[in-house]
Amino acid sequence: MSKMMKWIVGGAAIVVTAIVVVIVAISPSNDTGDVAARFGVATARAAEPMGHIGTGPAAEAMEKAGNSGKYVLALFYREDDEQTAAARDMIEAARKKISRKSEAVEINVTDPTEKDVVNKFGVSRSPLPLVLMLAPNGAIMTGAPASRLDEDKLAEAVGTKSSEQVIKALQQKNMVALCMQNRKTKENADAMSGVKEFMKDPKFGPTTAVVTIDPSDPDEAKFLSKLSLDANSGIATTALLAPPGAVIGTFEGAVTMEKLVASVEAAAKPKSGGCCPPGSGKTCGPTGGTSAPRTSSVINPSQPIQPKVQISRTPPPSEATPATKENDPATKKQGK
């Protein structure tokens, strides 16, 4: 893995870990409580079923539901008290509002037979009762202490096939090349050509998932809107996302390998003055200077996604600017 890709994955790990710690450490200052939980293995494909979670009644029930194409609403609790009963009622109310098939699974974190699923999602020290909603492929669509959720929030977290694949890949610390096209969109082959070259590169291919999305599918309209993608443009569009959920490049029509790589390199550049210099007494990371790109999480699809890069269009060969000039800092400065 190249140094640049190690940086991106490492930076994502810092952000994901920080979000998980907020839940595990029971931080009262956090209002969202969303869980960017650790799920799956790095080599799993975004479209595959949930896969093996572990042994125990809950793990087996979750795997069976995922393999049957069902959503899982998992309730983690320690005591079967009034709060747990209220969370149980909320889940059942949400299931009635969810159009997708679903199963409710309950896990007592003190039950030794459930240790695999408790360890898998790292909820042993979370504020309980806690609810996680998993898509059939294992993507965590939302998760928070039950006191911060309601039936409407759970229902709104249900995604589409494409959003589930995107979220799963990002949670596995992979980048995503989201290809918006169908039979009616123009320049499909030219748009996909650059993606294919990008995937062949050993520095990017192994850590990137390709997800296609049909702009004419009404079910995908909400997700496309959050990505600021125009479903009515009539032109194939490619969006490149990096974990934990930043849109680092959006391209209409033809896209080249060079432009995709440039988006990754731009996202990897230090922001806000870069990392703190040695001996400064400051810590590089979310609380100090950091070279990690500012991102907007797509782990919960009910939250908006803010693209980092304006939509660009690859000009025809006759108008294209030589790559040497396009990437030259002096040229960019003059263009501003």
Short mmCIF file of N, CA and C in Angstrom, two decimals, residues 64-153:
data_model
loop_
_atom_site.label_atom_id
_atom_site.label_comp_id
_atom_site.label_asym_id
_atom_site.label_seq_id
_atom_site.Cartn_x
_atom_site.Cartn_y
_atom_site.Cartn_z
N LYS A 64 -28.65 -14.93 9.73
CA LYS A 64 -29.77 -15.52 8.98
C LYS A 64 -30.63 -14.43 8.36
N ALA A 65 -30.89 -13.35 9.12
CA ALA A 65 -31.70 -12.25 8.60
C ALA A 65 -31.00 -11.57 7.43
N GLY A 66 -29.69 -11.31 7.59
CA GLY A 66 -28.95 -10.66 6.52
C GLY A 66 -28.92 -11.50 5.26
N ASN A 67 -28.72 -12.80 5.40
CA ASN A 67 -28.68 -13.68 4.24
C ASN A 67 -30.04 -13.81 3.58
N SER A 68 -31.11 -13.44 4.31
CA SER A 68 -32.46 -13.46 3.74
C SER A 68 -32.87 -12.10 3.19
N GLY A 69 -31.92 -11.17 3.17
CA GLY A 69 -32.20 -9.84 2.63
C GLY A 69 -32.98 -8.95 3.56
N LYS A 70 -32.90 -9.21 4.85
CA LYS A 70 -33.67 -8.42 5.82
C LYS A 70 -32.77 -7.45 6.59
N TYR A 71 -33.39 -6.34 6.99
CA TYR A 71 -32.73 -5.41 7.91
C TYR A 71 -32.75 -6.02 9.32
N VAL A 72 -31.79 -5.64 10.13
CA VAL A 72 -31.74 -6.09 11.51
C VAL A 72 -31.76 -4.89 12.43
N LEU A 73 -32.70 -4.87 13.35
CA LEU A 73 -32.73 -3.85 14.40
C LEU A 73 -32.31 -4.54 15.68
N ALA A 74 -31.08 -4.28 16.09
CA ALA A 74 -30.49 -4.96 17.23
C ALA A 74 -30.59 -4.11 18.48
N LEU A 75 -31.18 -4.67 19.53
CA LEU A 75 -31.32 -3.98 20.81
C LEU A 75 -30.34 -4.59 21.81
N PHE A 76 -29.36 -3.79 22.22
CA PHE A 76 -28.40 -4.22 23.23
C PHE A 76 -28.84 -3.64 24.59
N TYR A 77 -28.92 -4.50 25.59
CA TYR A 77 -29.36 -4.03 26.90
C TYR A 77 -28.63 -4.80 28.00
N ARG A 78 -28.68 -4.25 29.21
CA ARG A 78 -28.08 -4.92 30.36
C ARG A 78 -29.16 -5.40 31.32
N GLU A 79 -30.19 -4.60 31.52
CA GLU A 79 -31.30 -4.96 32.40
C GLU A 79 -32.61 -4.79 31.65
N ASP A 80 -33.52 -5.71 31.87
CA ASP A 80 -34.82 -5.64 31.20
C ASP A 80 -35.74 -4.74 32.03
N ASP A 81 -35.43 -3.44 31.99
CA ASP A 81 -36.17 -2.47 32.79
C ASP A 81 -37.11 -1.65 31.91
N GLU A 82 -37.60 -0.53 32.45
CA GLU A 82 -38.55 0.29 31.71
C GLU A 82 -37.92 0.89 30.45
N GLN A 83 -36.65 1.28 30.54
CA GLN A 83 -35.98 1.85 29.37
C GLN A 83 -35.85 0.82 28.27
N THR A 84 -35.52 -0.39 28.63
CA THR A 84 -35.40 -1.45 27.64
C THR A 84 -36.76 -1.76 27.02
N ALA A 85 -37.80 -1.78 27.85
CA ALA A 85 -39.15 -2.03 27.34
C ALA A 85 -39.57 -0.93 26.37
N ALA A 86 -39.22 0.32 26.69
CA ALA A 86 -39.56 1.44 25.81
C ALA A 86 -38.81 1.33 24.49
N ALA A 87 -37.54 0.93 24.55
CA ALA A 87 -36.74 0.76 23.34
C ALA A 87 -37.32 -0.36 22.47
N ARG A 88 -37.78 -1.41 23.13
CA ARG A 88 -38.39 -2.54 22.40
C ARG A 88 -39.66 -2.07 21.68
N ASP A 89 -40.47 -1.28 22.34
CA ASP A 89 -41.69 -0.75 21.72
C ASP A 89 -41.35 0.17 20.55
N MET A 90 -40.29 0.98 20.71
CA MET A 90 -39.88 1.89 19.65
C MET A 90 -39.46 1.11 18.41
N ILE A 91 -38.72 0.04 18.60
CA ILE A 91 -38.26 -0.78 17.48
C ILE A 91 -39.44 -1.39 16.74
N GLU A 92 -40.39 -1.91 17.49
CA GLU A 92 -41.56 -2.51 16.86
C GLU A 92 -42.38 -1.47 16.10
N ALA A 93 -42.49 -0.26 16.65
CA ALA A 93 -43.20 0.81 15.96
C ALA A 93 -42.48 1.20 14.68
N ALA A 94 -41.14 1.23 14.74
CA ALA A 94 -40.35 1.56 13.55
C ALA A 94 -40.49 0.49 12.47
N ARG A 95 -40.52 -0.75 12.88
CA ARG A 95 -40.62 -1.84 11.90
C ARG A 95 -41.91 -1.74 11.09
N LYS A 96 -42.96 -1.21 11.70
CA LYS A 96 -44.23 -1.05 11.00
C LYS A 96 -44.15 0.04 9.94
N LYS A 97 -43.19 0.96 10.12
CA LYS A 97 -43.03 2.06 9.17
C LYS A 97 -41.99 1.75 8.09
N ILE A 98 -41.23 0.70 8.29
CA ILE A 98 -40.17 0.35 7.35
C ILE A 98 -40.74 -0.51 6.23
N SER A 99 -40.50 -0.09 5.00
CA SER A 99 -41.01 -0.85 3.85
C SER A 99 -40.20 -2.13 3.62
N ARG A 100 -38.93 -2.11 4.00
CA ARG A 100 -38.08 -3.29 3.81
C ARG A 100 -38.38 -4.34 4.89
N LYS A 101 -38.16 -5.60 4.57
CA LYS A 101 -38.34 -6.67 5.54
C LYS A 101 -37.29 -6.52 6.64
N SER A 102 -37.68 -6.81 7.87
CA SER A 102 -36.75 -6.62 8.98
C SER A 102 -36.97 -7.65 10.07
N GLU A 103 -35.96 -7.78 10.91
CA GLU A 103 -36.03 -8.65 12.08
C GLU A 103 -35.52 -7.87 13.28
N ALA A 104 -36.13 -8.10 14.44
CA ALA A 104 -35.66 -7.51 15.68
C ALA A 104 -34.88 -8.57 16.45
N VAL A 105 -33.69 -8.19 16.91
CA VAL A 105 -32.84 -9.11 17.66
C VAL A 105 -32.44 -8.42 18.96
N GLU A 106 -32.56 -9.14 20.07
CA GLU A 106 -32.20 -8.58 21.37
C GLU A 106 -30.97 -9.28 21.93
N ILE A 107 -30.06 -8.47 22.49
CA ILE A 107 -28.81 -9.00 23.03
C ILE A 107 -28.58 -8.47 24.43
N ASN A 108 -28.55 -9.35 25.39
CA ASN A 108 -28.19 -8.99 26.76
C ASN A 108 -26.66 -9.04 26.84
N VAL A 109 -26.04 -7.89 27.07
CA VAL A 109 -24.58 -7.82 27.01
C VAL A 109 -23.91 -8.61 28.13
N THR A 110 -24.66 -9.01 29.14
CA THR A 110 -24.08 -9.81 30.23
C THR A 110 -24.16 -11.30 29.96
N ASP A 111 -24.82 -11.68 28.88
CA ASP A 111 -24.97 -13.10 28.54
C ASP A 111 -23.69 -13.60 27.89
N PRO A 112 -22.99 -14.55 28.51
CA PRO A 112 -21.71 -15.02 27.95
C PRO A 112 -21.85 -15.66 26.56
N THR A 113 -23.04 -16.16 26.24
CA THR A 113 -23.21 -16.79 24.92
C THR A 113 -23.28 -15.74 23.81
N GLU A 114 -23.44 -14.46 24.18
CA GLU A 114 -23.54 -13.39 23.19
C GLU A 114 -22.25 -12.57 23.10
N LYS A 115 -21.16 -13.07 23.66
CA LYS A 115 -19.93 -12.27 23.70
C LYS A 115 -19.39 -11.94 22.32
N ASP A 116 -19.59 -12.82 21.33
CA ASP A 116 -19.07 -12.55 19.99
C ASP A 116 -19.72 -11.31 19.38
N VAL A 117 -21.04 -11.22 19.44
CA VAL A 117 -21.72 -10.08 18.83
C VAL A 117 -21.47 -8.81 19.63
N VAL A 118 -21.35 -8.94 20.96
CA VAL A 118 -21.05 -7.77 21.80
C VAL A 118 -19.67 -7.23 21.47
N ASN A 119 -18.70 -8.13 21.32
CA ASN A 119 -17.33 -7.71 20.99
C ASN A 119 -17.26 -7.18 19.55
N LYS A 120 -18.00 -7.79 18.65
CA LYS A 120 -17.98 -7.37 17.25
C LYS A 120 -18.35 -5.89 17.10
N PHE A 121 -19.36 -5.47 17.83
CA PHE A 121 -19.83 -4.09 17.70
C PHE A 121 -19.33 -3.18 18.82
N GLY A 122 -18.51 -3.72 19.72
CA GLY A 122 -17.87 -2.90 20.74
C GLY A 122 -18.84 -2.13 21.62
N VAL A 123 -19.90 -2.77 22.08
CA VAL A 123 -20.93 -2.07 22.84
C VAL A 123 -20.91 -2.38 24.33
N SER A 124 -19.91 -3.12 24.80
CA SER A 124 -19.91 -3.54 26.21
C SER A 124 -19.88 -2.36 27.17
N ARG A 125 -19.28 -1.23 26.76
CA ARG A 125 -19.21 -0.06 27.64
C ARG A 125 -20.04 1.11 27.11
N SER A 126 -20.95 0.80 26.20
CA SER A 126 -21.82 1.84 25.64
C SER A 126 -22.98 2.14 26.59
N PRO A 127 -23.56 3.34 26.48
CA PRO A 127 -24.76 3.63 27.25
C PRO A 127 -25.90 2.74 26.74
N LEU A 128 -26.51 2.01 27.63
CA LEU A 128 -27.55 1.05 27.26
C LEU A 128 -28.89 1.48 27.83
N PRO A 129 -29.98 1.07 27.18
CA PRO A 129 -30.06 0.25 25.97
C PRO A 129 -29.60 1.02 24.72
N LEU A 130 -29.05 0.27 23.77
CA LEU A 130 -28.50 0.82 22.53
C LEU A 130 -29.14 0.10 21.35
N VAL A 131 -29.41 0.84 20.28
CA VAL A 131 -30.02 0.26 19.09
C VAL A 131 -29.11 0.44 17.89
N LEU A 132 -28.86 -0.65 17.18
CA LEU A 132 -28.13 -0.60 15.92
C LEU A 132 -29.05 -1.10 14.81
N MET A 133 -29.02 -0.40 13.68
CA MET A 133 -29.77 -0.86 12.51
C MET A 133 -28.78 -1.27 11.43
N LEU A 134 -28.85 -2.54 11.04
CA LEU A 134 -27.94 -3.07 10.05
C LEU A 134 -28.69 -3.42 8.77
N ALA A 135 -28.08 -3.06 7.64
CA ALA A 135 -28.62 -3.44 6.34
C ALA A 135 -28.32 -4.92 6.10
N PRO A 136 -28.95 -5.54 5.12
CA PRO A 136 -28.69 -6.95 4.85
C PRO A 136 -27.22 -7.27 4.57
N ASN A 137 -26.47 -6.30 4.03
CA ASN A 137 -25.05 -6.56 3.75
C ASN A 137 -24.15 -6.25 4.94
N GLY A 138 -24.75 -5.87 6.08
CA GLY A 138 -23.97 -5.61 7.28
C GLY A 138 -23.62 -4.16 7.51
N ALA A 139 -23.96 -3.28 6.58
CA ALA A 139 -23.69 -1.85 6.78
C ALA A 139 -24.50 -1.34 7.96
N ILE A 140 -23.86 -0.58 8.84
CA ILE A 140 -24.56 -0.01 9.99
C ILE A 140 -25.18 1.31 9.54
N MET A 141 -26.49 1.31 9.37
CA MET A 141 -27.19 2.46 8.83
C MET A 141 -27.38 3.55 9.88
N THR A 142 -27.53 3.16 11.12
CA THR A 142 -27.57 4.11 12.22
C THR A 142 -27.40 3.33 13.51
N GLY A 143 -27.02 4.03 14.56
CA GLY A 143 -26.85 3.40 15.85
C GLY A 143 -26.66 4.44 16.93
N ALA A 144 -27.35 4.29 18.04
CA ALA A 144 -27.27 5.27 19.11
C ALA A 144 -27.97 4.71 20.34
N PRO A 145 -27.70 5.32 21.52
CA PRO A 145 -28.48 4.95 22.70
C PRO A 145 -29.98 5.15 22.40
N ALA A 146 -30.81 4.26 22.88
CA ALA A 146 -32.23 4.30 22.57
C ALA A 146 -32.87 5.63 22.96
N SER A 147 -32.33 6.29 23.99
CA SER A 147 -32.90 7.56 24.44
C SER A 147 -32.73 8.67 23.40
N ARG A 148 -31.82 8.49 22.44
CA ARG A 148 -31.58 9.50 21.42
C ARG A 148 -32.25 9.17 20.09
N LEU A 149 -33.02 8.10 20.07
CA LEU A 149 -33.69 7.68 18.85
C LEU A 149 -35.19 7.70 19.03
N ASP A 150 -35.91 7.65 17.91
CA ASP A 150 -37.34 7.43 17.93
C ASP A 150 -37.69 6.62 16.69
N GLU A 151 -38.93 6.22 16.58
CA GLU A 151 -39.33 5.36 15.47
C GLU A 151 -39.12 6.01 14.11
N ASP A 152 -39.29 7.33 14.04
CA ASP A 152 -39.12 8.02 12.77
C ASP A 152 -37.65 8.04 12.34
N LYS A 153 -36.75 8.28 13.29
CA LYS A 153 -35.32 8.30 12.96
C LYS A 153 -34.86 6.93 12.47
#
